[in-house]
PDB file of C-alpha atoms in Angstrom:
ATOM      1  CA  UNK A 570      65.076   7.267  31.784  1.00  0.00           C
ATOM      2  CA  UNK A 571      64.611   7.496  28.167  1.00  0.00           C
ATOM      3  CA  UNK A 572      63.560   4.272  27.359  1.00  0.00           C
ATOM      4  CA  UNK A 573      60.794   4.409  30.708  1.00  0.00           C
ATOM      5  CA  UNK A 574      59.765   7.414  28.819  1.00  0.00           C
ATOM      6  CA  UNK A 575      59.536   5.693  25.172  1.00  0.00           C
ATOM      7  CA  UNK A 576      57.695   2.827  27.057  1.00  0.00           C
ATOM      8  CA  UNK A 577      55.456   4.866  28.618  1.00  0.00           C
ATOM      9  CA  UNK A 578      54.412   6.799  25.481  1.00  0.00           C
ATOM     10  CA  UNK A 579      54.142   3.801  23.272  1.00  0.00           C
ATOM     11  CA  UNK A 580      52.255   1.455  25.973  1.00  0.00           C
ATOM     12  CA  UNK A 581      49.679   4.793  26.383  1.00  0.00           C
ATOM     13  CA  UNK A 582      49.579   4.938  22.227  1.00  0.00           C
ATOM     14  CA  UNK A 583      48.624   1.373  22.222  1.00  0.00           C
ATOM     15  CA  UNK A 584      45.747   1.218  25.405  1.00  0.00           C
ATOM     16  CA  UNK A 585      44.443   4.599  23.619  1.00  0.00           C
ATOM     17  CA  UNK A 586      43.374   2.839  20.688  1.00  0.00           C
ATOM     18  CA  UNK A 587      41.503   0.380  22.460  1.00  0.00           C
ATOM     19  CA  UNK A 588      39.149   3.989  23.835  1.00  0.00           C
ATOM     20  CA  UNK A 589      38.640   4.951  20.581  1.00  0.00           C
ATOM     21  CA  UNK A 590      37.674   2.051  18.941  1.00  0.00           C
ATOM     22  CA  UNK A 591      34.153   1.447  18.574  1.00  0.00           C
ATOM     23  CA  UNK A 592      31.781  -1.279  17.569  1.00  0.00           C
ATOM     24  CA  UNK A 593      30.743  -1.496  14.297  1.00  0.00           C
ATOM     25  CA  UNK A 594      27.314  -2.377  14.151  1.00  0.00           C
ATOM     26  CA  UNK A 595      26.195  -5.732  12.456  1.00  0.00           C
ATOM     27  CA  UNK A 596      24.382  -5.007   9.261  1.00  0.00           C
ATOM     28  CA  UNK A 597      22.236  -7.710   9.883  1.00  0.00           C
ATOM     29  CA  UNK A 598      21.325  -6.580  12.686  1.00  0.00           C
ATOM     30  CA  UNK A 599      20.667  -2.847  11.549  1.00  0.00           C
ATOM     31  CA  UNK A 600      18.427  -4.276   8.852  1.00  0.00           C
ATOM     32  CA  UNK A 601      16.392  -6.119  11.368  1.00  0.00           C
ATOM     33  CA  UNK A 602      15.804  -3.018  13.731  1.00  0.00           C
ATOM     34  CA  UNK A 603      14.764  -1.032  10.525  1.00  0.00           C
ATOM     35  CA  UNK A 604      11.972  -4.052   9.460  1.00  0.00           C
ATOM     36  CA  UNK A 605      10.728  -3.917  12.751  1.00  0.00           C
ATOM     37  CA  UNK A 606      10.447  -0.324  12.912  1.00  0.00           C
ATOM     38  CA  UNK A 607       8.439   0.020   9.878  1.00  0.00           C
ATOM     39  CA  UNK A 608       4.244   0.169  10.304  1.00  0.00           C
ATOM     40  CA  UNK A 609       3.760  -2.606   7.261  1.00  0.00           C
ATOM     41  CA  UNK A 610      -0.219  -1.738   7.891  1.00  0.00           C
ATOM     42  CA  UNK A 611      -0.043   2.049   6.690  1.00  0.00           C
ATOM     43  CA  UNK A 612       1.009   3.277   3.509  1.00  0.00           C
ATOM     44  CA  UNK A 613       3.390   6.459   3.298  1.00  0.00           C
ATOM     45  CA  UNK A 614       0.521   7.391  -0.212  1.00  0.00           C
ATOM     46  CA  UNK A 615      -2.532   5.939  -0.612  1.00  0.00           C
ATOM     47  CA  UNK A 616      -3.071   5.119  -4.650  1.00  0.00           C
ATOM     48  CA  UNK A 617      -4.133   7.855  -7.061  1.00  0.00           C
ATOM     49  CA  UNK A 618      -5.511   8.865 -10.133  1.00  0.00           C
ATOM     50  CA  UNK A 619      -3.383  11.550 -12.105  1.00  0.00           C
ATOM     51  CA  UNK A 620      -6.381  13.388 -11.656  1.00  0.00           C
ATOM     52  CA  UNK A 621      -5.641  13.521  -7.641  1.00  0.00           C
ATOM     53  CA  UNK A 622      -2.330  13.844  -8.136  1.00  0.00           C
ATOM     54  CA  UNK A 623      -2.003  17.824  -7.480  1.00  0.00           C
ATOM     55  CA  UNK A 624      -3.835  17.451  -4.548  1.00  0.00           C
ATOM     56  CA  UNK A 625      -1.201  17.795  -1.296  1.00  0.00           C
ATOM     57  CA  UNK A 626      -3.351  17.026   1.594  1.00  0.00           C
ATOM     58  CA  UNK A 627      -3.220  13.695   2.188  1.00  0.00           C
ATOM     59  CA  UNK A 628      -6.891  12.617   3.335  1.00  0.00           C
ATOM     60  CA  UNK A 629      -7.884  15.064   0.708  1.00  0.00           C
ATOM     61  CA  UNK A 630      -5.998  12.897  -1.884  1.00  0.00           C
ATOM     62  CA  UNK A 631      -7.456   9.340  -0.622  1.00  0.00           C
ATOM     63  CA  UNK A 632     -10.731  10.610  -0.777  1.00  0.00           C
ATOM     64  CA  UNK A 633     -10.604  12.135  -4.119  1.00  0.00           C
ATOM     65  CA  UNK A 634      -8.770   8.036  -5.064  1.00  0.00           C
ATOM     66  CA  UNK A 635     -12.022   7.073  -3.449  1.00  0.00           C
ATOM     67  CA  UNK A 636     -14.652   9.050  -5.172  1.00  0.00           C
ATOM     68  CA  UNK A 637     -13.440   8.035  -8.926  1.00  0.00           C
ATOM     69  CA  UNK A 638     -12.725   4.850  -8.179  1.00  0.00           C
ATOM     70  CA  UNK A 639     -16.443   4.256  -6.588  1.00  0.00           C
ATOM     71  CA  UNK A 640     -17.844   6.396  -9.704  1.00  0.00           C
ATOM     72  CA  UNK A 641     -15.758   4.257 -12.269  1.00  0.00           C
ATOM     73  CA  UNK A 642     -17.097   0.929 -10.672  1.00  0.00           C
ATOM     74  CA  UNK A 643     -20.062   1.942 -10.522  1.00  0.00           C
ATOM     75  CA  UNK A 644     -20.640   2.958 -14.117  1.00  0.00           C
ATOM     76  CA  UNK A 645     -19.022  -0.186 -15.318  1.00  0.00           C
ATOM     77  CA  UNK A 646     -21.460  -2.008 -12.959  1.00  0.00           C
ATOM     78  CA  UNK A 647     -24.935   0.577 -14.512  1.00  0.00           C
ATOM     79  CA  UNK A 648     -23.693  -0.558 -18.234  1.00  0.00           C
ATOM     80  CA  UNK A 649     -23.375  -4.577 -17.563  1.00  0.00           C
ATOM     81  CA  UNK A 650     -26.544  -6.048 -18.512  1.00  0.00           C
ATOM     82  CA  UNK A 651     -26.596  -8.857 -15.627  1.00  0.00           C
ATOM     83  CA  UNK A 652     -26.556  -6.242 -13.127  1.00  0.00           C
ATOM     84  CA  UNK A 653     -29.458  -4.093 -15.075  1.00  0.00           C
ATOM     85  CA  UNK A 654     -31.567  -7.369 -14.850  1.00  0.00           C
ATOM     86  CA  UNK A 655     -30.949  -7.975 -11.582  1.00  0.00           C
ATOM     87  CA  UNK A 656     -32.190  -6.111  -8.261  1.00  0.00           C
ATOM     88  CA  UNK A 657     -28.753  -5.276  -6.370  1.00  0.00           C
ATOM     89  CA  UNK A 658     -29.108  -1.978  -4.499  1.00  0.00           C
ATOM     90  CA  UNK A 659     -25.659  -2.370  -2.543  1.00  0.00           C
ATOM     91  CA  UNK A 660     -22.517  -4.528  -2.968  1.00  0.00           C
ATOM     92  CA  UNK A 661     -18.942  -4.557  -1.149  1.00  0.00           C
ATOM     93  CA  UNK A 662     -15.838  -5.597  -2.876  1.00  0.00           C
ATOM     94  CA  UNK A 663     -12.537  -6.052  -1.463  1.00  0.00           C
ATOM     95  CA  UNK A 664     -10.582  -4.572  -3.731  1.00  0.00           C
ATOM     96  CA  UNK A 665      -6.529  -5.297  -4.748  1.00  0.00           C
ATOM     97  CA  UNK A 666      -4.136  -2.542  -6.293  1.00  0.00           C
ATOM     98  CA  UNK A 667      -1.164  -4.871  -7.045  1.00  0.00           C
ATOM     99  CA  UNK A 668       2.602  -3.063  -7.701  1.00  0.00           C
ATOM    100  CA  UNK A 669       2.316  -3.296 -11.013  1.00  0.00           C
ATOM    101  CA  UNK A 670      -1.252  -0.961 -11.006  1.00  0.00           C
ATOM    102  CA  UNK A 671      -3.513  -3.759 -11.797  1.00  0.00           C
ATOM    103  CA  UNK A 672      -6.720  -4.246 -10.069  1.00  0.00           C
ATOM    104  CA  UNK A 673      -8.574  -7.408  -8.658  1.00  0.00           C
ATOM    105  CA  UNK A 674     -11.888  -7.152  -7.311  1.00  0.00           C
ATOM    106  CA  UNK A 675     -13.734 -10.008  -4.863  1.00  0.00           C
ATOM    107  CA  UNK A 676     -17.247  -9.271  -4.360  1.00  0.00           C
ATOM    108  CA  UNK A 677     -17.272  -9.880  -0.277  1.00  0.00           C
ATOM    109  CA  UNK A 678     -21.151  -8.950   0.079  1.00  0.00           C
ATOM    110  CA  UNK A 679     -24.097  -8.769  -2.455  1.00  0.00           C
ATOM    111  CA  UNK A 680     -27.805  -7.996  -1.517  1.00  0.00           C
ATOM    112  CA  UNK A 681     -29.445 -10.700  -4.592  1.00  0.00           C
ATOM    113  CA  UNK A 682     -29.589 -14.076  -4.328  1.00  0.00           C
ATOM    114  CA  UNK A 683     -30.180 -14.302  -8.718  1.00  0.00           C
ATOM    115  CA  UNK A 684     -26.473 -12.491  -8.996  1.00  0.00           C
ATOM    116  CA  UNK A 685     -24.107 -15.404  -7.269  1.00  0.00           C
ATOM    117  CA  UNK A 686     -20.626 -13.900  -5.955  1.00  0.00           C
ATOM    118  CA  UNK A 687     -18.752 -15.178  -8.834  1.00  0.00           C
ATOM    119  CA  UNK A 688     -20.677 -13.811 -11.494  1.00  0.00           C
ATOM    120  CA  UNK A 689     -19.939 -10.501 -10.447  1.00  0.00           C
ATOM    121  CA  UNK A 690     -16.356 -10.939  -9.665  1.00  0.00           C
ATOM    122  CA  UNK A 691     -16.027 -12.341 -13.322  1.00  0.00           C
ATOM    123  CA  UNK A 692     -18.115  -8.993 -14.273  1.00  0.00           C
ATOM    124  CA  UNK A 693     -15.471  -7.102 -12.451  1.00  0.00           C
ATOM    125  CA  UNK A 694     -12.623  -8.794 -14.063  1.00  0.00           C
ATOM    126  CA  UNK A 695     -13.617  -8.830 -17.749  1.00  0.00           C
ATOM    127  CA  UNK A 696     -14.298  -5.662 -17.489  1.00  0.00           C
ATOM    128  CA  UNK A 697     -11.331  -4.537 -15.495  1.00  0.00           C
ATOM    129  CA  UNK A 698      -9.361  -2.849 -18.188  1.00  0.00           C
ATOM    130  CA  UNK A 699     -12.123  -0.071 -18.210  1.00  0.00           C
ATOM    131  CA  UNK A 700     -10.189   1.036 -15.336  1.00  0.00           C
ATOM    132  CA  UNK A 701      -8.825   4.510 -15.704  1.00  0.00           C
ATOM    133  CA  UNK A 702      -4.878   3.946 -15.221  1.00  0.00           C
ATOM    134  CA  UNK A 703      -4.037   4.173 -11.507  1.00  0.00           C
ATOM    135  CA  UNK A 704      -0.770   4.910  -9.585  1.00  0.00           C
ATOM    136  CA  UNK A 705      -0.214   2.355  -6.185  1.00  0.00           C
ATOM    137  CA  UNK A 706       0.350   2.729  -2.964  1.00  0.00           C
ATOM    138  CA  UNK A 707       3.861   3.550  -1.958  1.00  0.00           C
ATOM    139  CA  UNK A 708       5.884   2.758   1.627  1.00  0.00           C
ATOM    140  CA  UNK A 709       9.102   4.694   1.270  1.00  0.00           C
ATOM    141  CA  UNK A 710       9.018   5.677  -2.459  1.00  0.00           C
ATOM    142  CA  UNK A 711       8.450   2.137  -3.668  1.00  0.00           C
ATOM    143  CA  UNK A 712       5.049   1.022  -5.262  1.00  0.00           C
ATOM    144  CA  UNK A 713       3.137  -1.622  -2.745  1.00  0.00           C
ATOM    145  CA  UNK A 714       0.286  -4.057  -3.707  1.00  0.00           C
ATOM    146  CA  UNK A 715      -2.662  -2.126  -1.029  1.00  0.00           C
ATOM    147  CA  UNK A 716      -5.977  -3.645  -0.452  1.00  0.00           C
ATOM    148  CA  UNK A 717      -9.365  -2.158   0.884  1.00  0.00           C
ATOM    149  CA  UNK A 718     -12.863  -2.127   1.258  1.00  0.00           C
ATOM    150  CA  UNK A 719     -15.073  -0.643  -1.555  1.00  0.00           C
ATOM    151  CA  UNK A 720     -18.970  -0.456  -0.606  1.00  0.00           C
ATOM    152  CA  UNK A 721     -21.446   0.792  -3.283  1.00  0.00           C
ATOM    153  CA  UNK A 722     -25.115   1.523  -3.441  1.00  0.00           C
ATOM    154  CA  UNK A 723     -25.938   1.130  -6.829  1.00  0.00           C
ATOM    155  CA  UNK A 724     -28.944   3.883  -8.016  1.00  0.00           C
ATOM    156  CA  UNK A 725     -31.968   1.850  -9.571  1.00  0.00           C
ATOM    157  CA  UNK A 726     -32.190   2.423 -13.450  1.00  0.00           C
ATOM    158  CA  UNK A 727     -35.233   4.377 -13.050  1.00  0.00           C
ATOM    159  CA  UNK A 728     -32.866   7.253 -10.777  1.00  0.00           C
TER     160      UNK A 728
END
């Protein structure tokens, strides 16, 4: 009766085990639910300025990113002599904010036919390092290359 009751125990201590146990999940796996949860459109903070930084609200913060970077680009674009010579009123740049904080801008629409595409994306990047210094985009604390649309009406001289 002793040994039914040792066999007992130890045959319940060994099926218990098998209750308790529980899948460990594949990391693999884990890693590929997390990717796909992520919304790889939207940034968790748009780029800023140091300027912007103390501002907390967030579309308060993009727009204030928006305003100096429009003013800045448009004051290299008032001091380049091409573009005084020429008759642009409006232009649209897509504009890149790589990792590493360094812009790239590629002029997508230009009202003058004298001032080709080109010549104002070269403009843009000779003169890029005018650029007050600028903090990226991050997605989960790390800095991410963001790109976006940048329209400007440029004031005539005689504004």
């Amino acid at each position: 009766m002793k040994n039914y009751w040792l066999l007992v125990f130890l045959s319940l201590l060994l099926y218990s085990c098998d209750f308790v146990s529980k899948e460990v999940p594949n990391s693999q796996e884990l890693l590929r639910r997390e990717l796909h949860a992520i919304d790889w459109s939207k940034v968790d903070d748009y780029p800023s300025y140091p300027s912007c930084d103390s501002i907390k609200d967030k579309e308060e913060a993009k727009n204030c990113f928006f305003d100096r970077l429009s003013f800045e680009t448009l004051r290299l674009l008032k001091n380049d002599s091409l573009v005084k010579l020429s008759t642009i009123d409006t232009v649209q740049f897509t504009v890149t904010l790589t990792n590493k904080s360094e812009l790239q801008f590629k002029t997508e629409m230009v009202n003058e036919k004298l001032l080709p595409k080109w010549m104002l994306d070269s403009i843009m990047m000779k003169n890029g390092k005018q650029f007050s210094k600028i903090q990226p985009a991050t997605k989960r604390g790390v800095p991410v290359t963001s790109q976006f649309q940048l329209g400007l009406k440029i004031p005539s001289s005689s504004d």
